[in-house]
Amino acid sequence: AAPSGARLQARGSTAESSWRASASLQHTSLGATSLAAGGCVALGCASLAQRRSRRAVRCAPRVLRHVVQDEQQFPPSRRSAGLAAAAALLPQLLLPASASAERLATLTEVDLAEAKGKVVVITGATSGVGLEAARTLVRAGSDVYVTGRTLAKAEAAVANITAGAGAGAGRAIPLELNLASLSSVRSFAKKWSSDVKRPIDVLACNAGLALGQDQKEPSYTEDGFELTVGTNHLGHFLLANLMRPQLSPTARIVVTASSVHDPSTGDPGSQAGLGNLSGLEVGHFGKGASAMVDGGSWDAGKAYKDSKLANVEFTLELARRLKQEGSKITVNCLSPGLIPSPTFFRNQSPAFAGTFAWAANNLLHISETTEFGGDTLVFMALDKGLEGRSGVFFSAVPPGQHVFMEKIPSPEARDETEAAELWRRSAALVGL
């Protein structure tokens, strides 16, 4: 296994269609949804050498700029027409190209031998990074509990994962877990302690969502919390705390975060920032009150980035608490890279989502595949170089370069005072 700080180069180059309809829910290193809103900036800075023809160099940036302007400035009917036209035009401007199915080069069979016999729980395992990680771990001999918002979704994912698994594979077991419902999280923890009764070796807090950039009003969880932070942060916060007694003595908790937690990444749009946490207080967060952690006005892109910042702060604060307790349980977080997919973009305009995914894969070359993303999660779960290490952040940067390396989280993410207060307010909101 590579040292924990090593660059993990990609291997393989099996071509797959950039329009492959694989269901995947991803967390991005550049923030796909905010790139959608600020696409005229992000798309305009692509390396000209990577464009497929002189005509593409002249025309593609203008087309994409108009796509974004249309998305932001005009009514839905006009948006749809403009986006559909751009989606149809772009493939004609550039020569065909396809994303490559890159995998982590150092995630070898020797590394995967560590998976044999492990008990793994993965949230958001019905698509994308979670699904691919579950597939790899099951084939390597782990028993993976595949959670989904509904049992039917989890069962469908299990059928996908186990197809062709072969001899020596572990099991994939479906369980229902809706992180947008505190009662569902509590039911899951109760079912585990009363029925499953197995020590967990890896708890992967991977599920997440992002709302559409043009969504003018917030959506809410079953408990009345803003949906993005309520699912991505509060749901996992409660789950990790309730499952602590079910973890093995040397278990790993892995949190899928994103590099967009850090404003220095240069991601377009409003930046992550929790302010003084004024919005995240009992009776003041959610329906009829503030939808933003910092108490500011509603901003769907910022809500996603804030949730990822909360993920990193939670990781680092839990690592400090575990160390103080003398526990050998570790907790680390990661950003698997920009993986544009139909599922991640399900709250965006379909025409824009398709255009952006095509451009990210073939024009800008800033994307990763779901297989690569799954491998990053498996690496965090198994790498021997991470034994005994806690509170570290790995990220797939630079974007589209198929490397995965340890990075220093943002200054705000490392603010211990803020993280302790975030913990206190989160605990009060979920009833701990």
Tab-separated table of C-alpha atoms in Angstrom, residues 17-19 43 52 56 60 64 86-87 89-99 340-341 345 351-367:
chain	number	residue	atom	x	y	z
A	17	SER	CA	-19.357	6.788	-23.185
A	18	SER	CA	-19.408	10.252	-21.653
A	19	TRP	CA	-23.187	9.939	-21.752
A	43	LEU	CA	-15.817	26.706	-18.760
A	52	ARG	CA	-10.592	19.068	-30.317
A	56	ALA	CA	-14.147	24.297	-31.216
A	60	ALA	CA	-17.354	26.282	-27.757
A	64	LEU	CA	-21.275	27.532	-23.222
A	86	ALA	CA	-26.549	24.030	-26.885
A	87	ALA	CA	-26.779	20.342	-26.040
A	89	LEU	CA	-24.743	21.913	-31.016
A	90	LEU	CA	-21.766	21.063	-28.823
A	91	PRO	CA	-21.220	17.512	-30.108
A	92	GLN	CA	-21.039	18.961	-33.625
A	93	LEU	CA	-18.385	21.481	-32.640
A	94	LEU	CA	-15.925	19.028	-31.186
A	95	LEU	CA	-14.614	15.715	-32.410
A	96	PRO	CA	-15.870	12.676	-30.469
A	97	ALA	CA	-14.101	11.883	-27.243
A	98	SER	CA	-14.913	9.745	-24.263
A	99	ALA	CA	-14.027	9.672	-20.603
A	340	PRO	CA	-20.909	14.679	-13.253
A	341	SER	CA	-23.776	12.231	-13.429
A	345	PHE	CA	-27.641	16.613	-11.425
A	351	ALA	CA	-30.506	19.856	-20.883
A	352	PHE	CA	-27.942	21.827	-18.927
A	353	ALA	CA	-26.907	18.761	-16.918
A	354	GLY	CA	-26.214	16.806	-20.088
A	355	THR	CA	-24.302	19.667	-21.683
A	356	PHE	CA	-22.195	20.242	-18.602
A	357	ALA	CA	-21.399	16.547	-18.175
A	358	TRP	CA	-20.319	16.321	-21.801
A	359	ALA	CA	-18.134	19.409	-21.505
A	360	ALA	CA	-16.563	18.294	-18.202
A	361	ASN	CA	-15.625	14.935	-19.686
A	362	ASN	CA	-14.594	15.887	-23.216
A	363	LEU	CA	-13.844	19.595	-23.386
A	364	LEU	CA	-12.475	20.583	-20.002
A	365	HIS	CA	-11.156	17.190	-18.894
A	366	ILE	CA	-11.854	17.972	-15.247
A	367	SER	CA	-13.947	14.951	-14.336
